[in-house]
PDB file of C-alpha atoms in Angstrom:
ATOM      1  CA  GLU A 145     -17.263  30.528 -60.707  1.00 77.00           C
ATOM      2  CA  ILE A 146     -13.759  31.881 -60.106  1.00 76.00           C
ATOM      3  CA  GLY A 147     -15.174  34.731 -58.013  1.00 78.00           C
ATOM      4  CA  ALA A 148     -17.194  32.283 -55.934  1.00 83.00           C
ATOM      5  CA  GLU A 149     -14.153  30.047 -55.414  1.00 84.00           C
ATOM      6  CA  ILE A 150     -11.971  32.986 -54.317  1.00 83.00           C
ATOM      7  CA  THR A 151     -14.751  34.206 -52.000  1.00 83.00           C
ATOM      8  CA  GLY A 152     -14.907  30.753 -50.427  1.00 86.00           C
ATOM      9  CA  VAL A 153     -11.138  30.663 -49.922  1.00 85.00           C
ATOM     10  CA  VAL A 154     -11.092  34.151 -48.348  1.00 82.00           C
ATOM     11  CA  ASP A 155     -14.034  33.338 -46.062  1.00 82.00           C
ATOM     12  CA  GLY A 156     -12.269  30.153 -44.949  1.00 84.00           C
ATOM     13  CA  LEU A 157      -8.962  31.954 -44.337  1.00 83.00           C
ATOM     14  CA  ASN A 158     -10.758  34.729 -42.429  1.00 76.00           C
ATOM     15  CA  GLN A 159     -12.452  32.203 -40.180  1.00 77.00           C
ATOM     16  CA  SER A 160      -9.381  30.047 -39.595  1.00 78.00           C
ATOM     17  CA  SER A 161      -7.133  33.027 -38.831  1.00 75.00           C
ATOM     18  CA  LYS A 162      -9.863  35.082 -37.107  1.00 73.00           C
ATOM     19  CA  LEU A 163      -9.209  37.980 -39.464  1.00 74.00           C
ATOM     20  CA  SER A 164     -11.586  40.229 -41.346  1.00 70.00           C
ATOM     21  CA  LEU A 165     -10.095  40.858 -44.790  1.00 77.00           C
ATOM     22  CA  ASN A 166     -12.382  42.244 -47.463  1.00 74.00           C
ATOM     23  CA  VAL A 167     -13.172  39.754 -50.243  1.00 80.00           C
ATOM     24  CA  ASN A 168     -13.356  42.533 -52.852  1.00 81.00           C
ATOM     25  CA  ASP A 169      -9.816  43.656 -51.977  1.00 80.00           C
ATOM     26  CA  VAL A 170      -8.553  40.120 -52.528  1.00 83.00           C
ATOM     27  CA  LEU A 171     -10.504  39.772 -55.790  1.00 82.00           C
ATOM     28  CA  GLU A 172      -9.080  43.089 -56.987  1.00 84.00           C
ATOM     29  CA  SER A 173      -5.569  41.979 -56.100  1.00 83.00           C
ATOM     30  CA  VAL A 174      -6.019  38.676 -57.965  1.00 83.00           C
ATOM     31  CA  ALA A 175      -7.442  40.483 -61.006  1.00 83.00           C
ATOM     32  CA  GLY A 176      -4.508  42.905 -61.032  1.00 82.00           C
ATOM     33  CA  ALA A 177      -1.819  40.235 -60.657  1.00 81.00           C
ATOM     34  CA  SER A 178       0.911  40.386 -63.268  1.00 82.00           C
ATOM     35  CA  ALA A 179       1.548  37.594 -65.755  1.00 84.00           C
ATOM     36  CA  THR A 180       4.785  36.791 -63.915  1.00 82.00           C
ATOM     37  CA  MET A 181       2.876  36.492 -60.651  1.00 80.00           C
ATOM     38  CA  ARG A 182       0.313  34.132 -62.200  1.00 80.00           C
ATOM     39  CA  ALA A 183       3.075  32.072 -63.836  1.00 81.00           C
ATOM     40  CA  ASN A 184       4.938  31.647 -60.531  1.00 80.00           C
ATOM     41  CA  ILE A 185       1.954  31.057 -58.252  1.00 81.00           C
ATOM     42  CA  GLY A 186      -0.104  29.126 -60.760  1.00 75.00           C
ATOM     43  CA  GLN A 187      -3.387  29.879 -62.470  1.00 75.00           C
ATOM     44  CA  SER A 188      -5.519  28.222 -59.802  1.00 81.00           C
ATOM     45  CA  PRO A 189      -7.906  30.687 -58.130  1.00 82.00           C
ATOM     46  CA  LYS A 190      -7.178  29.030 -54.777  1.00 86.00           C
ATOM     47  CA  SER A 191      -3.412  29.652 -55.040  1.00 86.00           C
ATOM     48  CA  LEU A 192      -3.903  33.230 -56.212  1.00 86.00           C
ATOM     49  CA  ALA A 193      -6.455  33.899 -53.452  1.00 86.00           C
ATOM     50  CA  LYS A 194      -4.074  32.598 -50.758  1.00 89.00           C
ATOM     51  CA  ALA A 195      -1.235  34.791 -52.045  1.00 88.00           C
ATOM     52  CA  ALA A 196      -3.500  37.851 -52.296  1.00 87.00           C
ATOM     53  CA  PHE A 197      -4.863  37.182 -48.801  1.00 87.00           C
ATOM     54  CA  GLU A 198      -1.377  37.054 -47.245  1.00 89.00           C
ATOM     55  CA  ALA A 199      -0.371  40.236 -49.102  1.00 87.00           C
ATOM     56  CA  LYS A 200      -3.539  42.062 -48.018  1.00 86.00           C
ATOM     57  CA  LYS A 201      -2.883  41.108 -44.394  1.00 85.00           C
ATOM     58  CA  LEU A 202       0.048  43.505 -44.713  1.00 86.00           C
ATOM     59  CA  GLY A 203      -1.869  46.065 -46.782  1.00 84.00           C
ATOM     60  CA  MET A 204       0.099  45.277 -49.943  1.00 86.00           C
ATOM     61  CA  SER A 205      -0.556  43.832 -53.380  1.00 86.00           C
ATOM     62  CA  MET A 206       0.908  40.514 -54.506  1.00 85.00           C
ATOM     63  CA  ASP A 207       3.231  42.338 -56.886  1.00 86.00           C
ATOM     64  CA  GLN A 208       4.514  44.572 -54.069  1.00 89.00           C
ATOM     65  CA  ILE A 209       5.260  41.482 -51.976  1.00 90.00           C
ATOM     66  CA  ALA A 210       6.973  39.832 -54.957  1.00 89.00           C
ATOM     67  CA  ALA A 211       9.089  42.945 -55.629  1.00 90.00           C
ATOM     68  CA  ALA A 212      10.163  43.121 -51.980  1.00 91.00           C
ATOM     69  CA  GLY A 213      11.021  39.416 -52.018  1.00 90.00           C
ATOM     70  CA  GLU A 214      12.981  39.754 -55.261  1.00 90.00           C
ATOM     71  CA  SER A 215      15.225  42.366 -53.660  1.00 90.00           C
ATOM     72  CA  SER A 216      16.502  39.561 -51.415  1.00 90.00           C
ATOM     73  CA  LEU A 217      17.701  37.661 -54.506  1.00 90.00           C
ATOM     74  CA  ASP A 218      20.553  40.106 -55.008  1.00 91.00           C
ATOM     75  CA  PHE A 219      22.353  37.936 -52.487  1.00 91.00           C
ATOM     76  CA  GLN A 220      25.405  40.083 -51.802  1.00 92.00           C
ATOM     77  CA  SER A 221      23.393  43.258 -51.251  1.00 93.00           C
ATOM     78  CA  SER A 222      20.664  41.446 -49.318  1.00 92.00           C
ATOM     79  CA  ILE A 223      23.123  39.717 -46.971  1.00 93.00           C
ATOM     80  CA  GLU A 224      24.912  43.030 -46.355  1.00 95.00           C
ATOM     81  CA  LYS A 225      21.579  44.692 -45.474  1.00 94.00           C
ATOM     82  CA  GLU A 226      20.603  41.761 -43.277  1.00 94.00           C
ATOM     83  CA  MET A 227      23.916  41.901 -41.394  1.00 95.00           C
ATOM     84  CA  ALA A 228      23.658  45.686 -40.956  1.00 94.00           C
ATOM     85  CA  ALA A 229      20.121  45.358 -39.559  1.00 95.00           C
ATOM     86  CA  GLU A 230      21.158  42.506 -37.263  1.00 94.00           C
ATOM     87  CA  LEU A 231      24.069  44.565 -35.955  1.00 94.00           C
ATOM     88  CA  LEU A 232      21.859  47.594 -35.269  1.00 94.00           C
ATOM     89  CA  LEU A 233      18.985  45.576 -33.792  1.00 94.00           C
ATOM     90  CA  GLY A 234      21.128  43.069 -31.891  1.00 93.00           C
ATOM     91  CA  LYS A 235      18.961  40.249 -33.263  1.00 92.00           C
ATOM     92  CA  ASN A 236      19.191  37.469 -35.839  1.00 92.00           C
ATOM     93  CA  LEU A 237      16.695  38.239 -38.645  1.00 93.00           C
ATOM     94  CA  ASN A 238      17.161  34.943 -40.509  1.00 91.00           C
ATOM     95  CA  LEU A 239      16.077  35.838 -44.058  1.00 94.00           C
ATOM     96  CA  GLU A 240      16.942  32.419 -45.520  1.00 93.00           C
ATOM     97  CA  ALA A 241      13.301  31.242 -45.707  1.00 94.00           C
ATOM     98  CA  LEU A 242      12.275  34.528 -47.343  1.00 94.00           C
ATOM     99  CA  ARG A 243      15.040  34.247 -49.949  1.00 94.00           C
ATOM    100  CA  SER A 244      14.236  30.611 -50.660  1.00 93.00           C
ATOM    101  CA  ALA A 245      10.509  31.346 -51.052  1.00 92.00           C
ATOM    102  CA  SER A 246      11.196  34.303 -53.339  1.00 92.00           C
ATOM    103  CA  LEU A 247      13.495  32.163 -55.484  1.00 91.00           C
ATOM    104  CA  ARG A 248      10.667  29.615 -55.922  1.00 90.00           C
ATOM    105  CA  GLY A 249       8.025  32.310 -56.575  1.00 87.00           C
ATOM    106  CA  ASP A 250       6.186  31.286 -53.390  1.00 89.00           C
ATOM    107  CA  GLU A 251       4.683  34.686 -52.553  1.00 89.00           C
ATOM    108  CA  VAL A 252       2.490  33.216 -49.787  1.00 90.00           C
ATOM    109  CA  THR A 253       5.605  32.277 -47.809  1.00 93.00           C
ATOM    110  CA  VAL A 254       7.341  35.553 -48.721  1.00 92.00           C
ATOM    111  CA  ALA A 255       4.430  37.494 -47.186  1.00 92.00           C
ATOM    112  CA  LYS A 256       4.348  35.241 -44.107  1.00 92.00           C
ATOM    113  CA  GLU A 257       8.099  35.657 -43.607  1.00 94.00           C
ATOM    114  CA  MET A 258       7.846  39.430 -43.976  1.00 94.00           C
ATOM    115  CA  GLU A 259       5.072  39.452 -41.384  1.00 93.00           C
ATOM    116  CA  ARG A 260       7.138  37.257 -39.032  1.00 93.00           C
ATOM    117  CA  ILE A 261      10.226  39.472 -39.307  1.00 94.00           C
ATOM    118  CA  LEU A 262       8.150  42.630 -38.887  1.00 93.00           C
ATOM    119  CA  ALA A 263       6.279  41.272 -35.848  1.00 91.00           C
ATOM    120  CA  ALA A 264       9.497  40.161 -34.156  1.00 94.00           C
ATOM    121  CA  ASN A 265      11.503  43.330 -34.776  1.00 94.00           C
ATOM    122  CA  TYR A 266       9.327  46.385 -35.430  1.00 94.00           C
ATOM    123  CA  ASP A 267       8.761  47.398 -31.799  1.00 92.00           C
ATOM    124  CA  SER A 268      12.476  47.488 -31.043  1.00 92.00           C
ATOM    125  CA  THR A 269      12.994  50.158 -33.748  1.00 94.00           C
ATOM    126  CA  LYS A 270      10.651  52.727 -32.185  1.00 91.00           C
ATOM    127  CA  GLY A 271      12.338  56.076 -31.790  1.00 92.00           C
ATOM    128  CA  ASN A 272      15.357  55.068 -33.872  1.00 95.00           C
ATOM    129  CA  LYS A 273      15.226  56.063 -37.549  1.00 95.00           C
ATOM    130  CA  ILE A 274      18.513  54.325 -38.336  1.00 96.00           C
ATOM    131  CA  GLN A 275      17.175  50.982 -37.068  1.00 96.00           C
ATOM    132  CA  GLN A 276      13.886  51.547 -38.909  1.00 95.00           C
ATOM    133  CA  LYS A 277      15.742  52.174 -42.168  1.00 96.00           C
ATOM    134  CA  ALA A 278      17.932  49.111 -41.664  1.00 96.00           C
ATOM    135  CA  LEU A 279      14.928  46.847 -40.971  1.00 96.00           C
ATOM    136  CA  ALA A 280      12.997  48.225 -43.960  1.00 95.00           C
ATOM    137  CA  ASP A 281      16.052  47.815 -46.226  1.00 95.00           C
ATOM    138  CA  SER A 282      16.468  44.200 -45.145  1.00 94.00           C
ATOM    139  CA  LEU A 283      12.821  43.568 -46.149  1.00 94.00           C
ATOM    140  CA  GLY A 284      13.240  45.330 -49.506  1.00 93.00           C
ATOM    141  CA  ILE A 285      10.689  48.059 -48.750  1.00 94.00           C
ATOM    142  CA  SER A 286      10.698  51.747 -47.821  1.00 94.00           C
ATOM    143  CA  VAL A 287      10.403  52.907 -44.217  1.00 95.00           C
ATOM    144  CA  ASP A 288       6.962  54.369 -44.991  1.00 93.00           C
ATOM    145  CA  GLU A 289       5.793  51.044 -46.453  1.00 92.00           C
ATOM    146  CA  MET A 290       7.078  49.285 -43.348  1.00 94.00           C
ATOM    147  CA  HIS A 291       5.100  51.600 -41.039  1.00 92.00           C
ATOM    148  CA  LYS A 292       1.944  51.101 -43.124  1.00 88.00           C
ATOM    149  CA  MET A 293       2.437  47.328 -43.163  1.00 89.00           C
ATOM    150  CA  ASN A 294       2.759  47.300 -39.405  1.00 89.00           C
ATOM    151  CA  GLN A 295      -0.354  49.458 -38.936  1.00 85.00           C
ATOM    152  CA  THR A 296      -2.378  47.094 -41.112  1.00 83.00           C
ATOM    153  CA  ARG A 297      -0.940  44.040 -39.349  1.00 82.00           C
ATOM    154  CA  LEU A 298      -1.799  45.427 -35.904  1.00 80.00           C
ATOM    155  CA  LEU A 299      -5.317  46.400 -36.950  1.00 76.00           C
ATOM    156  CA  GLN A 300      -5.971  42.952 -38.413  1.00 74.00           C
ATOM    157  CA  ASN A 301      -4.681  41.399 -35.162  1.00 72.00           C
ATOM    158  CA  LYS A 302      -6.989  43.639 -33.126  1.00 70.00           C
ATOM    159  CA  LEU A 303      -9.954  42.752 -35.321  1.00 66.00           C
ATOM    160  CA  GLY A 304      -9.066  39.077 -34.977  1.00 63.00           C
ATOM    161  CA  GLU A 305      -9.153  39.297 -31.185  1.00 63.00           C
ATOM    162  CA  MET A 306     -12.663  40.751 -31.195  1.00 61.00           C
ATOM    163  CA  ASP A 307     -15.896  38.860 -31.131  1.00 59.00           C
ATOM    164  CA  ALA A 308     -17.891  38.751 -34.359  1.00 56.00           C
ATOM    165  CA  ARG A 309     -20.214  41.630 -33.379  1.00 63.00           C
ATOM    166  CA  THR A 310     -17.389  44.023 -32.490  1.00 65.00           C
ATOM    167  CA  ARG A 311     -15.454  43.072 -35.630  1.00 64.00           C
ATOM    168  CA  GLU A 312     -18.569  43.802 -37.685  1.00 68.00           C
ATOM    169  CA  ALA A 313     -18.843  47.270 -36.078  1.00 72.00           C
ATOM    170  CA  ALA A 314     -15.204  48.014 -36.946  1.00 72.00           C
ATOM    171  CA  GLU A 315     -15.799  46.825 -40.530  1.00 74.00           C
ATOM    172  CA  LYS A 316     -18.812  49.177 -40.754  1.00 79.00           C
ATOM    173  CA  LYS A 317     -16.573  52.070 -39.724  1.00 80.00           C
ATOM    174  CA  VAL A 318     -14.075  51.126 -42.438  1.00 77.00           C
ATOM    175  CA  ASN A 319     -16.930  50.946 -44.989  1.00 81.00           C
ATOM    176  CA  GLN A 320     -18.205  54.352 -43.831  1.00 86.00           C
ATOM    177  CA  LEU A 321     -14.747  55.860 -44.333  1.00 84.00           C
ATOM    178  CA  MET A 322     -14.642  54.299 -47.811  1.00 83.00           C
ATOM    179  CA  LYS A 323     -17.997  55.918 -48.692  1.00 89.00           C
ATOM    180  CA  GLU A 324     -16.410  59.233 -47.732  1.00 90.00           C
ATOM    181  CA  GLY A 325     -13.926  58.746 -50.579  1.00 90.00           C
ATOM    182  CA  ASN A 326     -11.088  56.807 -48.917  1.00 83.00           C
ATOM    183  CA  THR A 327      -9.684  53.599 -50.348  1.00 78.00           C
ATOM    184  CA  ARG A 328      -9.881  50.577 -48.042  1.00 71.00           C
ATOM    185  CA  LYS A 329      -6.158  50.932 -47.352  1.00 68.00           C
ATOM    186  CA  GLN A 330      -6.630  54.599 -46.390  1.00 74.00           C
ATOM    187  CA  ALA A 331      -9.696  53.764 -44.286  1.00 76.00           C
ATOM    188  CA  ILE A 332      -7.766  51.128 -42.330  1.00 70.00           C
ATOM    189  CA  ALA A 333      -4.902  53.580 -41.808  1.00 68.00           C
ATOM    190  CA  LEU A 334      -7.362  56.220 -40.559  1.00 72.00           C
ATOM    191  CA  LEU A 335      -9.084  53.709 -38.311  1.00 67.00           C
ATOM    192  CA  SER A 336      -5.798  52.509 -36.844  1.00 62.00           C
ATOM    193  CA  LYS A 337      -4.859  56.083 -35.910  1.00 60.00           C
ATOM    194  CA  GLU A 338      -7.829  56.265 -33.562  1.00 58.00           C
ATOM    195  CA  GLU A 339      -8.334  54.237 -30.441  1.00 45.00           C
ATOM    196  CA  LEU A 340     -10.158  51.230 -31.848  1.00 50.00           C
ATOM    197  CA  ALA A 341     -12.410  50.819 -28.830  1.00 48.00           C
ATOM    198  CA  ASN A 342     -13.610  54.442 -29.160  1.00 53.00           C
ATOM    199  CA  THR A 343     -14.275  53.939 -32.871  1.00 45.00           C
ATOM    200  CA  VAL A 344     -16.359  50.850 -32.203  1.00 46.00           C
TER     201      VAL A 344
END
């Protein structure tokens, strides 16, 4: 029953956001959630599925999102990192909503805020490792994690823009790569390295 409920939530979120996240990935993320995660989000399959869905949009687990969010709760350090990133990027990052959500254990909002900040600022860091490090530090993740998150985010956006038939073809390619021994995360990373249109 729980599996069916989570599947229903993921299907609904996929349709409403025009994404194509794998239900099994979300189920796996929910099953692997820590006790702290379940205590903060709640035991309801719907709440856990929403949090796992938002995390998977960025190619991360719920616990990875929670850990990144928790780094913002060391207020002095987090504000210093935020100010350094803002100075280097010449932009206002506005991490208040992320900090507030992390304080409440609202990992859905933490993931959404991370995605918002990444989408608004990632492109301006291209070719500048110092800016990349500053942006990653402000989000509480490594530079490599930030690049992977962005790859996953862009691929999901591309899949969302496609019609159902094209999205299905891209999903088949991901599944084929998984049969060759790659995890879904690795398959998406491999797929995003190629020109998506050529892959399809």
